[in-house]
Amino acid sequence: MSDEALQLYDAESAKFTNSLTTPSVKRAISEILWPGLKVNVLSSWSRFLDFGRTTRLDLDLVGMELLTYVASSPLPLFPHLKALSFRVPWNAEVDVTNALQQFVAAFNPLEELTVQSYRYHKFLDLEQCLNLHGPTLTSLTLHQEEDRNRYLVRQVLSPEQLELIASNCISLRHIGIDVNRNDSKLDTSVYTFLHRFPYLRSLTLYLGLFLEKRETHPVVDEEFALRIWEAVPYTVIDLLIYVGEPDREEECGLPVSWMAMERASKQIVTVQRICGGDGCKVYVQTPKKLS
């Protein structure tokens, strides 16, 4: 190939490459569901995709690099985001509290927020988070996944944290929270708190199995579910009760003892208010084992 032909080839190749890396029109994307999204992937995507129209972002586990990348952007990466879901790094070797604060502040006021982890209480500044997003939230889920480690007992929201939610999130239509399980009594403070939301329509409760204590508890039967139903606000139409972690991934091979216990004990219980011609009725789906 002559020098002239080679120069022409190089020029055309460069033009073709630029057309791939800097397209004139970016493709809009409304939802992103990517567990373990890496910065290099997100950066590459930004050359082809218009994140300005993204309204839902489900990241699952977020690392320090991604937290910093989103927070340090001079302009919001997702300016019209409405729903954000992520899991806090539970085994972080460094304190990610400041990084999480900046990450949460990098989004305009959200309508839906889901935060879960083994130890989100340790790193998430709930007050700062609700000051930023609370007034616009219609859905809030805060869930600490139950751990088998007897030294990491699952924490539930304190009375002060419940008050923060009630004071800042008056427009909530859905709430998902952890509730301590008691075989004989209901935690009345939690259910009293739920009555402070006039627009509440759906409720998700996470009841633990006390894996760290290696104890078994009776199933959540229809009678117990109805007692909870009677304690929640009448505005609630759908009640979902998880007993144990519904989405925990099991390892290959024979399960260890705690995992076998969870598999045999976890349940989903649903209660729904059915409106018919003769008024409202309550329908209880009996507990079923998760497959």
Short mmCIF file of C-alpha atoms in Angstrom, two decimals:
data_model
loop_
_atom_site.label_atom_id
_atom_site.label_comp_id
_atom_site.label_asym_id
_atom_site.label_seq_id
_atom_site.Cartn_x
_atom_site.Cartn_y
_atom_site.Cartn_z
CA MET A 1 0.00 0.00 0.00
CA SER A 2 1.38 3.44 -0.99
CA ASP A 3 2.00 6.19 1.55
CA GLU A 4 -0.88 8.19 0.11
CA ALA A 5 -3.25 5.23 0.33
CA LEU A 6 -2.05 4.47 3.86
CA GLN A 7 -2.72 8.06 4.97
CA LEU A 8 -6.19 7.91 3.46
CA TYR A 9 -6.83 4.58 5.23
CA ASP A 10 -5.69 6.01 8.58
CA ALA A 11 -7.89 9.08 8.14
CA GLU A 12 -10.97 6.98 7.33
CA SER A 13 -10.25 4.64 10.26
CA ALA A 14 -9.97 7.59 12.64
CA LYS A 15 -13.24 9.01 11.32
CA PHE A 16 -14.96 5.63 11.81
CA THR A 17 -13.56 5.26 15.34
CA ASN A 18 -14.71 8.74 16.30
CA SER A 19 -18.17 7.97 15.01
CA LEU A 20 -18.30 5.06 17.46
CA THR A 21 -16.88 6.86 20.48
CA THR A 22 -18.65 10.18 20.01
CA PRO A 23 -22.03 9.53 18.36
CA SER A 24 -23.97 12.59 17.25
CA VAL A 25 -27.17 11.30 18.85
CA LYS A 26 -27.19 9.34 22.11
CA ARG A 27 -29.75 6.66 22.82
CA ALA A 28 -32.09 7.45 25.73
CA ILE A 29 -32.33 4.86 28.50
CA SER A 30 -35.10 5.06 31.11
CA GLU A 31 -34.06 2.28 33.52
CA ILE A 32 -30.73 0.76 34.53
CA LEU A 33 -30.53 -2.50 36.46
CA TRP A 34 -26.88 -3.46 36.84
CA PRO A 35 -25.63 -5.19 40.01
CA GLY A 36 -21.99 -4.34 40.66
CA LEU A 37 -21.82 -1.60 38.02
CA LYS A 38 -18.21 -0.48 37.51
CA VAL A 39 -16.99 3.05 36.82
CA ASN A 40 -15.28 2.14 33.56
CA VAL A 41 -18.51 0.63 32.25
CA LEU A 42 -20.59 3.62 33.32
CA SER A 43 -18.06 5.99 31.77
CA SER A 44 -18.10 4.07 28.49
CA TRP A 45 -21.89 3.99 28.46
CA SER A 46 -22.05 7.75 28.91
CA ARG A 47 -20.59 8.19 25.39
CA PHE A 48 -23.46 6.33 23.81
CA LEU A 49 -26.40 6.67 26.22
CA ASP A 50 -28.36 9.70 27.40
CA PHE A 51 -28.62 9.38 31.19
CA GLY A 52 -30.61 12.61 31.26
CA ARG A 53 -33.77 10.56 30.69
CA THR A 54 -32.98 7.79 33.17
CA THR A 55 -35.67 7.64 35.86
CA ARG A 56 -34.82 4.36 37.65
CA LEU A 57 -31.41 3.14 38.82
CA ASP A 58 -30.92 -0.21 40.58
CA LEU A 59 -27.25 -0.70 41.42
CA ASP A 60 -27.34 -3.45 44.03
CA LEU A 61 -23.91 -3.29 45.75
CA VAL A 62 -22.06 0.01 45.31
CA GLY A 63 -18.30 0.29 45.80
CA MET A 64 -16.21 3.26 46.90
CA GLU A 65 -15.05 3.95 43.34
CA LEU A 66 -18.60 4.25 42.02
CA LEU A 67 -19.73 6.36 44.99
CA THR A 68 -16.90 8.80 44.39
CA TYR A 69 -17.39 8.90 40.61
CA VAL A 70 -21.08 9.79 40.84
CA ALA A 71 -20.55 12.29 43.66
CA SER A 72 -17.64 14.09 41.97
CA SER A 73 -19.37 14.69 38.64
CA PRO A 74 -19.56 18.48 38.00
CA LEU A 75 -23.13 18.03 36.74
CA PRO A 76 -25.66 15.41 37.93
CA LEU A 77 -25.17 12.21 35.94
CA PHE A 78 -28.86 11.36 36.33
CA PRO A 79 -30.67 14.71 36.57
CA HIS A 80 -34.18 13.28 36.20
CA LEU A 81 -33.79 10.17 38.34
CA LYS A 82 -36.90 9.30 40.36
CA ALA A 83 -36.09 5.88 41.85
CA LEU A 84 -32.78 4.75 43.36
CA SER A 85 -31.95 1.36 44.86
CA PHE A 86 -28.59 0.25 46.23
CA ARG A 87 -26.88 -1.88 48.85
CA VAL A 88 -24.28 -0.46 51.19
CA PRO A 89 -20.90 -2.26 51.24
CA TRP A 90 -21.16 -4.35 54.39
CA ASN A 91 -17.50 -5.36 54.56
CA ALA A 92 -15.94 -2.01 53.69
CA GLU A 93 -12.38 -1.73 54.96
CA VAL A 94 -12.72 2.05 55.12
CA ASP A 95 -15.51 4.25 56.43
CA VAL A 96 -17.77 5.04 53.48
CA THR A 97 -20.05 7.40 55.43
CA ASN A 98 -18.76 10.58 53.78
CA ALA A 99 -18.77 9.00 50.34
CA LEU A 100 -22.37 7.86 50.85
CA GLN A 101 -23.40 11.34 51.97
CA GLN A 102 -21.98 12.87 48.80
CA PHE A 103 -23.44 10.07 46.67
CA VAL A 104 -26.96 10.59 48.04
CA ALA A 105 -26.61 14.36 47.61
CA ALA A 106 -25.63 13.95 43.94
CA PHE A 107 -29.24 13.20 43.00
CA ASN A 108 -32.11 15.61 42.73
CA PRO A 109 -35.03 14.91 45.14
CA LEU A 110 -36.14 11.31 44.63
CA GLU A 111 -39.58 9.70 44.71
CA GLU A 112 -38.44 6.17 45.58
CA LEU A 113 -35.47 5.07 47.67
CA THR A 114 -34.38 1.56 48.65
CA VAL A 115 -31.32 0.98 50.85
CA GLN A 116 -30.32 -2.42 52.15
CA SER A 117 -27.27 -4.21 53.45
CA TYR A 118 -26.04 -6.22 56.37
CA ARG A 119 -24.98 -3.00 58.15
CA TYR A 120 -26.46 0.03 56.41
CA HIS A 121 -27.06 1.62 59.86
CA LYS A 122 -23.31 1.97 60.29
CA PHE A 123 -22.64 4.00 57.16
CA LEU A 124 -25.86 5.72 56.05
CA ASP A 125 -26.58 9.19 57.50
CA LEU A 126 -30.35 8.79 57.61
CA GLU A 127 -31.03 12.34 58.77
CA GLN A 128 -29.05 13.89 55.90
CA CYS A 129 -30.66 11.50 53.42
CA LEU A 130 -34.21 12.33 54.52
CA ASN A 131 -33.55 16.06 54.67
CA LEU A 132 -32.64 15.89 50.98
CA HIS A 133 -35.22 13.44 49.67
CA GLY A 134 -37.85 12.93 52.37
CA PRO A 135 -40.41 15.54 51.28
CA THR A 136 -40.69 14.07 47.75
CA LEU A 137 -40.51 10.36 48.63
CA THR A 138 -43.56 8.21 47.96
CA SER A 139 -41.72 4.93 48.62
CA LEU A 140 -39.02 4.19 51.21
CA THR A 141 -37.45 0.81 52.00
CA LEU A 142 -34.74 0.41 54.64
CA HIS A 143 -33.74 -3.19 55.22
CA GLN A 144 -30.82 -4.71 57.10
CA GLU A 145 -30.27 -8.20 55.81
CA GLU A 146 -30.04 -10.78 58.55
CA ASP A 147 -26.58 -12.24 59.05
CA ARG A 148 -25.60 -15.61 60.43
CA ASN A 149 -22.88 -14.01 62.59
CA ARG A 150 -24.03 -14.02 66.21
CA TYR A 151 -22.05 -10.80 66.76
CA LEU A 152 -23.97 -8.90 64.05
CA VAL A 153 -27.49 -8.95 65.46
CA ARG A 154 -29.92 -7.31 63.06
CA GLN A 155 -30.77 -3.75 64.03
CA VAL A 156 -34.20 -2.24 63.57
CA LEU A 157 -34.97 1.45 63.31
CA SER A 158 -34.81 3.28 66.63
CA PRO A 159 -37.69 5.48 67.90
CA GLU A 160 -35.61 8.52 66.93
CA GLN A 161 -35.13 7.20 63.38
CA LEU A 162 -38.82 6.40 63.07
CA GLU A 163 -39.57 9.97 64.11
CA LEU A 164 -37.17 11.25 61.42
CA ILE A 165 -39.07 9.33 58.79
CA ALA A 166 -42.47 10.46 60.05
CA SER A 167 -41.37 14.10 60.19
CA ASN A 168 -39.71 14.21 56.77
CA CYS A 169 -41.68 11.78 54.61
CA ILE A 170 -45.31 12.75 54.94
CA SER A 171 -46.19 11.70 51.35
CA LEU A 172 -45.16 8.04 51.61
CA ARG A 173 -47.47 5.54 49.91
CA HIS A 174 -45.18 2.55 50.49
CA ILE A 175 -42.91 1.69 53.41
CA GLY A 176 -40.57 -1.28 53.84
CA ILE A 177 -38.89 -1.72 57.23
CA ASP A 178 -37.48 -4.33 59.59
CA VAL A 179 -39.58 -5.38 62.58
CA ASN A 180 -38.44 -7.45 65.51
CA ARG A 181 -40.36 -10.68 65.76
CA ASN A 182 -42.13 -11.67 68.93
CA ASP A 183 -44.16 -14.83 69.18
CA SER A 184 -46.70 -13.44 71.62
CA LYS A 185 -46.77 -9.64 71.27
CA LEU A 186 -46.63 -7.03 68.54
CA ASP A 187 -44.21 -4.12 68.76
CA THR A 188 -46.92 -1.50 69.17
CA SER A 189 -44.52 1.45 68.75
CA VAL A 190 -43.84 0.46 65.13
CA TYR A 191 -47.51 0.13 64.23
CA THR A 192 -48.34 3.41 65.97
CA PHE A 193 -45.67 5.04 63.82
CA LEU A 194 -47.28 3.71 60.64
CA HIS A 195 -50.51 5.56 61.42
CA ARG A 196 -48.73 8.86 60.82
CA PHE A 197 -48.82 8.43 57.04
CA PRO A 198 -52.24 9.39 55.66
CA TYR A 199 -51.44 8.22 52.11
CA LEU A 200 -49.94 4.84 53.00
CA ARG A 201 -51.24 2.12 50.66
CA SER A 202 -48.71 -0.72 50.75
CA LEU A 203 -46.44 -2.04 53.46
CA THR A 204 -43.54 -4.50 53.49
CA LEU A 205 -42.32 -5.90 56.80
CA TYR A 206 -39.12 -7.93 57.20
CA LEU A 207 -39.27 -10.31 60.15
CA GLY A 208 -36.02 -11.96 61.16
CA LEU A 209 -35.30 -15.60 61.85
CA PHE A 210 -32.70 -14.85 64.55
CA LEU A 211 -30.08 -16.83 62.70
CA GLU A 212 -27.35 -15.56 65.00
CA LYS A 213 -29.08 -17.24 67.96
CA ARG A 214 -29.52 -20.54 66.10
CA GLU A 215 -33.12 -20.64 67.32
CA THR A 216 -36.27 -21.67 65.51
CA HIS A 217 -39.57 -19.83 65.75
CA PRO A 218 -43.12 -20.82 64.91
CA VAL A 219 -44.33 -20.00 61.41
CA VAL A 220 -46.19 -16.80 60.81
CA ASP A 221 -49.63 -18.31 60.50
CA GLU A 222 -52.90 -16.73 59.42
CA GLU A 223 -53.80 -15.69 62.95
CA PHE A 224 -50.51 -13.85 63.49
CA ALA A 225 -50.76 -12.19 60.08
CA LEU A 226 -54.26 -10.96 60.86
CA ARG A 227 -53.06 -9.47 64.15
CA ILE A 228 -50.49 -7.46 62.21
CA TRP A 229 -53.13 -6.50 59.63
CA GLU A 230 -55.44 -5.19 62.35
CA ALA A 231 -52.60 -3.07 63.76
CA VAL A 232 -51.64 -1.33 60.51
CA PRO A 233 -53.50 1.73 59.16
CA TYR A 234 -56.82 1.09 57.44
CA THR A 235 -55.52 2.92 54.36
CA VAL A 236 -53.15 -0.01 53.65
CA ILE A 237 -54.38 -2.18 50.79
CA ASP A 238 -51.43 -4.57 50.44
CA LEU A 239 -49.32 -6.04 53.24
CA LEU A 240 -46.29 -8.18 52.42
CA ILE A 241 -44.43 -9.99 55.20
CA TYR A 242 -41.05 -11.59 54.60
CA VAL A 243 -39.77 -14.07 57.14
CA GLY A 244 -36.09 -14.59 56.36
CA GLU A 245 -34.18 -13.23 53.37
CA PRO A 246 -36.18 -13.90 50.19
CA ASP A 247 -33.35 -13.10 47.78
CA ARG A 248 -30.34 -14.64 49.47
CA GLU A 249 -28.26 -16.57 46.98
CA GLU A 250 -27.36 -20.06 48.09
CA GLU A 251 -23.92 -21.54 47.57
CA CYS A 252 -23.31 -24.66 45.56
CA GLY A 253 -23.12 -28.00 47.31
CA LEU A 254 -24.66 -29.02 50.61
CA PRO A 255 -25.93 -26.02 52.62
CA VAL A 256 -24.35 -25.17 55.96
CA SER A 257 -26.54 -25.53 59.04
CA TRP A 258 -27.73 -21.91 59.26
CA MET A 259 -28.59 -21.82 55.55
CA ALA A 260 -30.51 -25.08 55.80
CA MET A 261 -32.44 -23.66 58.76
CA GLU A 262 -33.29 -20.51 56.82
CA ARG A 263 -34.37 -22.48 53.76
CA ALA A 264 -36.73 -24.55 55.89
CA SER A 265 -38.16 -21.59 57.82
CA LYS A 266 -38.46 -18.57 55.54
CA GLN A 267 -41.88 -17.54 54.28
CA ILE A 268 -43.85 -14.97 52.35
CA VAL A 269 -47.19 -13.88 53.77
CA THR A 270 -49.52 -11.57 51.87
CA VAL A 271 -52.63 -9.82 53.08
CA GLN A 272 -54.84 -7.81 50.74
CA ARG A 273 -57.94 -5.72 51.12
CA ILE A 274 -60.41 -6.79 48.44
CA CYS A 275 -63.07 -4.24 47.55
CA GLY A 276 -66.29 -5.69 46.20
CA GLY A 277 -69.89 -4.70 45.85
CA ASP A 278 -70.58 -5.43 49.52
CA GLY A 279 -67.67 -3.41 50.86
CA CYS A 280 -64.12 -4.24 51.80
CA LYS A 281 -62.95 -7.65 52.87
CA VAL A 282 -59.62 -8.95 54.07
CA TYR A 283 -58.00 -11.83 52.24
CA VAL A 284 -55.06 -13.65 53.81
CA GLN A 285 -52.81 -15.84 51.74
CA THR A 286 -51.58 -18.58 54.02
CA PRO A 287 -47.81 -18.74 54.57
CA LYS A 288 -45.91 -20.45 51.80
CA LYS A 289 -42.32 -21.57 51.70
CA LEU A 290 -40.04 -19.70 49.36
CA SER A 291 -38.69 -21.89 46.60
#
